[in-house]
Short mmCIF file of C-alpha atoms in Angstrom, two decimals:
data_model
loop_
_atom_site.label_atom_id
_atom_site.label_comp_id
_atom_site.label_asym_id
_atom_site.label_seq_id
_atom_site.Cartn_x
_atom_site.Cartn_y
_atom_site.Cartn_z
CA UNK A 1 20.69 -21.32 24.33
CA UNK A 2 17.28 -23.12 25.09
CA UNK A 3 16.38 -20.23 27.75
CA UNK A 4 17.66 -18.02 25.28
CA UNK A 5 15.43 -19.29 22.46
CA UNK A 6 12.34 -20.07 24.51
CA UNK A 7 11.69 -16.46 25.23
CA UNK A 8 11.78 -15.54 21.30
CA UNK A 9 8.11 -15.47 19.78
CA UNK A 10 7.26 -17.62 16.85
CA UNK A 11 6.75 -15.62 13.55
CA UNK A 12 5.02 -16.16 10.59
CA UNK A 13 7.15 -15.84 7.56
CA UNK A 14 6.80 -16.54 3.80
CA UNK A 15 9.62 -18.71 2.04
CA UNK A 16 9.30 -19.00 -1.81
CA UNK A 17 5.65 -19.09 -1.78
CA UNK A 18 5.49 -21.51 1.39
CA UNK A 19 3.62 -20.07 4.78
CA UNK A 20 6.14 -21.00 8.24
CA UNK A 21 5.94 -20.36 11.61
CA UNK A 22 9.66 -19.56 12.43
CA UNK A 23 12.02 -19.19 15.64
CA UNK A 24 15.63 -17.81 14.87
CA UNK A 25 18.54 -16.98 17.16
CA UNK A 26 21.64 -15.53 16.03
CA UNK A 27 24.46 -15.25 19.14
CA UNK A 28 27.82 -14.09 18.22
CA UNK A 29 29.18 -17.29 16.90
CA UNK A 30 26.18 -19.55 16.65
CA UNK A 31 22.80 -19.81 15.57
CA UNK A 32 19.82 -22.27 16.03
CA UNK A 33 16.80 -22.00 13.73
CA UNK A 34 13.13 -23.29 14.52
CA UNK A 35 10.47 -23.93 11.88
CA UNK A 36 7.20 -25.51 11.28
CA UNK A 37 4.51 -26.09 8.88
CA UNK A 38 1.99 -27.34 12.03
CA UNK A 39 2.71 -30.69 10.82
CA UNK A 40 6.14 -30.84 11.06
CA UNK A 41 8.79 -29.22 13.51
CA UNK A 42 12.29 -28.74 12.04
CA UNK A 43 15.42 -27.35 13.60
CA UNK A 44 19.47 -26.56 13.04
CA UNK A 45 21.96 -25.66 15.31
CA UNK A 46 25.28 -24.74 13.87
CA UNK A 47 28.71 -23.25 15.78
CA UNK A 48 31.84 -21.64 14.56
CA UNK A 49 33.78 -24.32 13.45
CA UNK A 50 30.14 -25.84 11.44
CA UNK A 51 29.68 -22.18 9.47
CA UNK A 52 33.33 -22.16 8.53
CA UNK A 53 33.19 -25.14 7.10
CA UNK A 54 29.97 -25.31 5.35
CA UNK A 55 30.36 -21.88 4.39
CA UNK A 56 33.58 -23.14 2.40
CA UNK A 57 32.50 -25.76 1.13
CA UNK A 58 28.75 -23.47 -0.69
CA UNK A 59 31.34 -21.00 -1.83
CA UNK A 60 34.91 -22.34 -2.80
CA UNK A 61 35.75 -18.92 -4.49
CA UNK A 62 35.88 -17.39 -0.89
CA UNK A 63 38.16 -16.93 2.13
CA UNK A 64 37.36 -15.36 4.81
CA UNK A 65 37.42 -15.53 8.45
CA UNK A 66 34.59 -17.39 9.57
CA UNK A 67 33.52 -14.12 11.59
CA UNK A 68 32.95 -12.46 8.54
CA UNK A 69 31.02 -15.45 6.73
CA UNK A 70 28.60 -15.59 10.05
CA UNK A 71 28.11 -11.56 10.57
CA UNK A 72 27.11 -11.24 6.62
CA UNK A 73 24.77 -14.79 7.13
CA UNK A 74 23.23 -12.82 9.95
CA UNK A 75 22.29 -9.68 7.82
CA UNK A 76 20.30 -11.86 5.63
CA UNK A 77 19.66 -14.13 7.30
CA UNK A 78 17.44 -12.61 10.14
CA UNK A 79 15.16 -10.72 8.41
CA UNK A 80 13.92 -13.88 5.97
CA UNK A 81 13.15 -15.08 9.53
CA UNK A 82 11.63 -12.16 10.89
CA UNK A 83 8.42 -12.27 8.96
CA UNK A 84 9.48 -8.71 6.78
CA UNK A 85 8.20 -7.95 3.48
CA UNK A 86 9.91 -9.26 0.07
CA UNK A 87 10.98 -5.83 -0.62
CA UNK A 88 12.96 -5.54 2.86
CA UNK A 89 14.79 -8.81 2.31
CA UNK A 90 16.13 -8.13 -1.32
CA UNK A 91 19.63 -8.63 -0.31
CA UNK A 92 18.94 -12.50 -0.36
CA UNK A 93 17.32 -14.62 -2.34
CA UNK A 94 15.86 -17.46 -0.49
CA UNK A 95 14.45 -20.85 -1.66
CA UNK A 96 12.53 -23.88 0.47
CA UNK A 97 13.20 -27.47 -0.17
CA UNK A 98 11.91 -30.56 1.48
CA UNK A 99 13.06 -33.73 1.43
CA UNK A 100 11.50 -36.43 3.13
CA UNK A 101 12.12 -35.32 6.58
CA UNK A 102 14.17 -32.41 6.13
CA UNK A 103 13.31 -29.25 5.02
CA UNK A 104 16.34 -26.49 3.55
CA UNK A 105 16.36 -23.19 3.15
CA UNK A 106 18.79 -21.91 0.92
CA UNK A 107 20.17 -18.19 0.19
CA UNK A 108 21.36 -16.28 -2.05
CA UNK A 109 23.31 -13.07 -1.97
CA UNK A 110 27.01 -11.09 -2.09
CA UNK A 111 29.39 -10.92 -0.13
CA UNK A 112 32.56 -8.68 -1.63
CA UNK A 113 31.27 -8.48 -5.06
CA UNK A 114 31.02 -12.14 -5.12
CA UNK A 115 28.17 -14.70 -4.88
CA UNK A 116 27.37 -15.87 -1.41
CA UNK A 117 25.42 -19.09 -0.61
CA UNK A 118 24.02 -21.10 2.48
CA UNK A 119 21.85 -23.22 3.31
CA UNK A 120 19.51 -23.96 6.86
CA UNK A 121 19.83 -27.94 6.31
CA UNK A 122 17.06 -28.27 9.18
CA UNK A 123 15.91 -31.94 10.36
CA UNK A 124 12.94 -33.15 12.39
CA UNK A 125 12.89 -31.63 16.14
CA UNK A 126 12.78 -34.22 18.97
CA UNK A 127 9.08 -34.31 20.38
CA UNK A 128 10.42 -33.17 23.78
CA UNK A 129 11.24 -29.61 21.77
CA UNK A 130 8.50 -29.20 20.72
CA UNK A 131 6.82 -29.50 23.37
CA UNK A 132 8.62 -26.81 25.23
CA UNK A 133 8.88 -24.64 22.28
CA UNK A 134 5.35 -24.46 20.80
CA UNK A 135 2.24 -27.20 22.97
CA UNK A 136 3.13 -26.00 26.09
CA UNK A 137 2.88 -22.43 25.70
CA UNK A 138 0.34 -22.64 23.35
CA UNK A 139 -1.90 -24.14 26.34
CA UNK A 140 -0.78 -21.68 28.58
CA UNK A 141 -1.60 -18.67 26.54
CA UNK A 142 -4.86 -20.45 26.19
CA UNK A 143 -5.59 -20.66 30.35
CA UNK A 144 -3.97 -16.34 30.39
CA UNK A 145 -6.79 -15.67 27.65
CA UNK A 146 -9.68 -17.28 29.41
CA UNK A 147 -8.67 -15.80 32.72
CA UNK A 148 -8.38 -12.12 30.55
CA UNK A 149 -12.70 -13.20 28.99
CA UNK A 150 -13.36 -14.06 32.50
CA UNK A 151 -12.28 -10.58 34.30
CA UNK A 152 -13.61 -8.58 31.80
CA UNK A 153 -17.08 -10.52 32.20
CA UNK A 154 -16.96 -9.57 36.09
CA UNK A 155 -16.02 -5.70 34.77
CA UNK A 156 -19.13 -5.94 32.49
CA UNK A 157 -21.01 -6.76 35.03
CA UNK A 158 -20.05 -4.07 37.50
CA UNK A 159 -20.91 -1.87 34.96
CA UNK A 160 -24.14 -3.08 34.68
CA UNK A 161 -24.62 -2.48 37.99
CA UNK A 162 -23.63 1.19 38.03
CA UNK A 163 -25.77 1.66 35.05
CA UNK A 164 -28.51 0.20 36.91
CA UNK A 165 -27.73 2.73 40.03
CA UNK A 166 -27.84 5.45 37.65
CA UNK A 167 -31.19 4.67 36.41
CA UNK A 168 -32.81 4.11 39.52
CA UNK A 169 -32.07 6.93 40.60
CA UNK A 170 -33.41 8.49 37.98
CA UNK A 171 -30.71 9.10 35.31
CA UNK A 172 -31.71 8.93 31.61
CA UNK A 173 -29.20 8.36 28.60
CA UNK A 174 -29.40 11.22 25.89
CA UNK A 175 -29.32 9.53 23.15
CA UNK A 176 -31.24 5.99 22.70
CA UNK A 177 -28.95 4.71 20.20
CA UNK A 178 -26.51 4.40 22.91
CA UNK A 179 -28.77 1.82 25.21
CA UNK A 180 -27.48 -1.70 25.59
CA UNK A 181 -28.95 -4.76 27.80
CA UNK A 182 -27.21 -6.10 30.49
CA UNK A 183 -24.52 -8.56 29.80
CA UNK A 184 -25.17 -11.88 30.45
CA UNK A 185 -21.65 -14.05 29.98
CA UNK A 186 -23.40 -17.64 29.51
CA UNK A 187 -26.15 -16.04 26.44
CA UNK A 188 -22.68 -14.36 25.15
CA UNK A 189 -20.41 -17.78 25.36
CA UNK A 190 -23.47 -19.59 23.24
CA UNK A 191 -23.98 -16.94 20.64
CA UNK A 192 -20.08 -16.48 20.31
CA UNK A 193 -19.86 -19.86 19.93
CA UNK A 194 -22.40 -20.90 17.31
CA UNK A 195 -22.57 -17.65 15.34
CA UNK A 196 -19.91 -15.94 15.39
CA UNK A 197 -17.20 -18.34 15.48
CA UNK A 198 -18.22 -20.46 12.25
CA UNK A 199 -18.15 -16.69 10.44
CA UNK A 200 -14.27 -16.20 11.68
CA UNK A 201 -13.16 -19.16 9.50
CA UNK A 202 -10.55 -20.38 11.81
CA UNK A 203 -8.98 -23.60 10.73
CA UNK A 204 -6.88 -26.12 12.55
CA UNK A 205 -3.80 -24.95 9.81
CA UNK A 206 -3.82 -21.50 10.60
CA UNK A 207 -0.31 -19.58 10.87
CA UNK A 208 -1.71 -16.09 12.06
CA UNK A 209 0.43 -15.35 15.20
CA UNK A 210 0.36 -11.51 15.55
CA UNK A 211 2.24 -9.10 16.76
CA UNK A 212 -0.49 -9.33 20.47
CA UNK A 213 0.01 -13.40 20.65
CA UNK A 214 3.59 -12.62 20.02
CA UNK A 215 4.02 -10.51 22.89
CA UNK A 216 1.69 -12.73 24.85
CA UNK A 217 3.80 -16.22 24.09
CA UNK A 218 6.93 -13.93 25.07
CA UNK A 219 5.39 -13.39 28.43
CA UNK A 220 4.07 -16.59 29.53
CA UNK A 221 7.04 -18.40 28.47
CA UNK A 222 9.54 -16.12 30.37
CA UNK A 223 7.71 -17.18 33.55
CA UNK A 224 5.95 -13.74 33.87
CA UNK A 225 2.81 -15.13 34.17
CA UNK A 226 3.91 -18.03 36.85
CA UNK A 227 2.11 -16.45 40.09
CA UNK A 228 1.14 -12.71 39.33
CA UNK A 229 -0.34 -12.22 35.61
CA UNK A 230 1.24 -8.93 34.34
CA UNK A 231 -0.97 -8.86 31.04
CA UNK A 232 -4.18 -8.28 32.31
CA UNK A 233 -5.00 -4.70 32.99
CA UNK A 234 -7.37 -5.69 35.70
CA UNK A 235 -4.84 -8.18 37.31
CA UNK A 236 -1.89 -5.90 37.05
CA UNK A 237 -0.10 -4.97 40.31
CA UNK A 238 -1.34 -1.45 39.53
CA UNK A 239 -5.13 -2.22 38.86
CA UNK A 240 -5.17 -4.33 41.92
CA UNK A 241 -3.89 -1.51 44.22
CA UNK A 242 -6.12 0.63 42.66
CA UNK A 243 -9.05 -1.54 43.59
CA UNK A 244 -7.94 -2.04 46.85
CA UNK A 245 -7.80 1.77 47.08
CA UNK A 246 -11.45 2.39 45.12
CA UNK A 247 -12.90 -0.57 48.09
CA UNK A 248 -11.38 1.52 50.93
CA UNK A 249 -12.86 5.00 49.16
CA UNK A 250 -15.96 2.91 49.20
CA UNK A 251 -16.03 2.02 52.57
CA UNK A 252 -15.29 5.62 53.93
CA UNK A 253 -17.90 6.92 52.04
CA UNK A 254 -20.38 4.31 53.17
CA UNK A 255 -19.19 5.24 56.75
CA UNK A 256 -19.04 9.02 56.20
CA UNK A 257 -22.74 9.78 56.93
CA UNK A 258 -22.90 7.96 60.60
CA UNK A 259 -19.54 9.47 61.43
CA UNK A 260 -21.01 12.84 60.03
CA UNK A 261 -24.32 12.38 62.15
CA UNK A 262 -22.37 11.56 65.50
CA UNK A 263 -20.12 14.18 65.02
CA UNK A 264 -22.93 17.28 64.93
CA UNK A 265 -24.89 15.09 68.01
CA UNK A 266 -21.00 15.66 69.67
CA UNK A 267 -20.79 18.90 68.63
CA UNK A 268 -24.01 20.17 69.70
CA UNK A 269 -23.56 18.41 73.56
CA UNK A 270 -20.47 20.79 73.76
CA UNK A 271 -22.17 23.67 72.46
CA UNK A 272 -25.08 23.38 75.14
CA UNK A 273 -22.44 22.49 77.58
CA UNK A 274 -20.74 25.88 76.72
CA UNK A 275 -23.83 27.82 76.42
CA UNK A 276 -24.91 27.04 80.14
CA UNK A 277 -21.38 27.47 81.32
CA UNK A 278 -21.12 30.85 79.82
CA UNK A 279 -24.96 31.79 81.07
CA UNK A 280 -23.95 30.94 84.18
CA UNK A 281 -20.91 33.40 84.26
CA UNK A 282 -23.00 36.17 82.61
CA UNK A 283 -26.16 38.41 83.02
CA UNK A 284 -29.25 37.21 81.47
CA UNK A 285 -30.20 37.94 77.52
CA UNK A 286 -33.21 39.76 76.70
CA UNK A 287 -35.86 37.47 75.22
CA UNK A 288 -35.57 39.18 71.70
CA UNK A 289 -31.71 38.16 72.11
CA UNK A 290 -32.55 34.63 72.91
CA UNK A 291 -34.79 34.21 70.16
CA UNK A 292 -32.40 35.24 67.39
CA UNK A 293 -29.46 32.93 68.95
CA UNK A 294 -32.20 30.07 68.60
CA UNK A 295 -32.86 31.24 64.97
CA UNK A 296 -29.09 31.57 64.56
CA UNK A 297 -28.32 27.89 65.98
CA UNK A 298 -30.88 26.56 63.63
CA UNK A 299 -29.35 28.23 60.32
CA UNK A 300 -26.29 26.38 61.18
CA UNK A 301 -27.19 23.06 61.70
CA UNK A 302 -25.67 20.80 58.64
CA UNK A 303 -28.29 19.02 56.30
CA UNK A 304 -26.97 15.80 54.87
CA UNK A 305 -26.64 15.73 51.33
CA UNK A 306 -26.50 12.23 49.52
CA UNK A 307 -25.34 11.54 45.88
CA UNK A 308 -28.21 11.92 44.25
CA UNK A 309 -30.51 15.68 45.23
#
């Protein structure tokens, strides 16, 4: 269930009025339900025999098999942890409660024409939990991120250098509106740093955990990210053969002009070669002959042509 659970993102979710960060799985008999304020971790676990019984003892007016009890918990259950909108989880009603250390959630709905109640009693989560379940991912989703600022710095800067190629050679943007400096990463930490990031408003209490970081927390803590980081475009298996491939195209086409160059000297040893091999086999030319093979020999010698006319 912990393996189970760990790859699960958290989500932020709204329970009669208060913001959570929640973690809910729902097996086929069992359930275990994270949630946390950022200053507090709770949890509950629950099996079959647990939901039967609590589930008789919230509603005495019912009997059921304790199948039934946990698939209708799980219909309303999962989307008040799921982060949907009010008007998507109507078919519960669902209140928060704390009490010193433990927080409930109760619920609210039908079941057969009847009232149906439960209630998430959740206690404090052991520090080793939440370590595996929320700091340590946290940290390494922080390491994937810089790694992401730090490749698209070095793509910023190969761009640069293109655009610099360009110009020199005597390219000339269209429309001036359009012109930007060259990056420089250390100017860009600084000014990232002390203006834009006190405009962002981020506080230490924030819940935002989007749909992106969601994905991202899903990934690292799967193991994904343990040798080969799949989330980076430019560190993808795909990108990297590809820029193994663009190097090589480089290097051929930084080789293609000497290989060009010794294959016409080549070509033009055999051609004399085969010129006095033949004269030697065959009457002499008349001089106005000679002098249009010359003139024809010269037409088709090869000028080299480089990127930029």
């Amino acid at each position: 269930m912990e393996a189970v659970l760990s790859a699960l993102p958290w989500v932020p979710v709204n329970i009669s009025g208060s913001d959570l960060l929640a973690k809910a799985w729902f097996g086929d008999s069992q359930y275990r339900v994270l949630l946390t304020d950022l200053s507090t971790v709770w949890e509950e676990e629950m099996s079959t025999d647990d939901i039967q019984s609590r589930a008789q003892d919230l509603n005495k007016r019912l009997r059921a098999p304790a199948q039934a009890f946990f698939s209708h918990l799980c219909s309303v259950a999962r989307p008040c942890f799921s982060g949907l909108d009010e008007d998507q989880i109507s078919a519960a009603q669902a209140a928060l409660e704390q009490h010193g250390e433990s927080l409930t959630v109760k619920l609210k709905s039908e079941l057969a024409g009847l009232p149906f109640y439960w209630e998430f009693r959740c206690t404090t989560t052991p520090v080793a939990v939440v370590c595996r379940q929320l700091v340590r991912p946290l940290l390494a989703m922080t390491l994937v991120l810089q790694r992401q600022a730090e490749d698209l710095a070095a793509l910023l800067a190969r761009k640069d250098a293109e655009i610099q190629d360009y110009q020199e050679n005597g390219a000339v943007l269209s429309r001036a509106r359009l012109q930007t400096e060259p990056f420089e990463v250390h100017q860009y930490k600084e000014n990232f740093i002390t203006q834009i990031l006190p405009q962002m408003n981020v506080t230490l209490d924030s819940l935002g955990f989007d749909s992106e970081l969601q994905a991202l927390y899903m990934a690292v803590n799967s193991g994904k990210t343990g040798r080969k980081r799949k989330h980076s475009p430019d560190s993808s298996p795909a990108a990297q053969e590809n820029h193994i491939t663009d190097h090589q195209h480089i290097s051929e086409s930084t080789d293609v002009g000497p290989s060009l160059a010794s294959q016409e000297h080549n070509n033009a040893k055999e051609s004399g070669r085969s010129q006095v091999a033949n004269s030697q086999q065959t009457l002499p030319l008349s001089s106005t002959a000679g002098s249009e093979d010359r003139s024809t020999s010269r037409a088709k010698k090869k000028k080299a042509v480089g990127l930029f006319r």
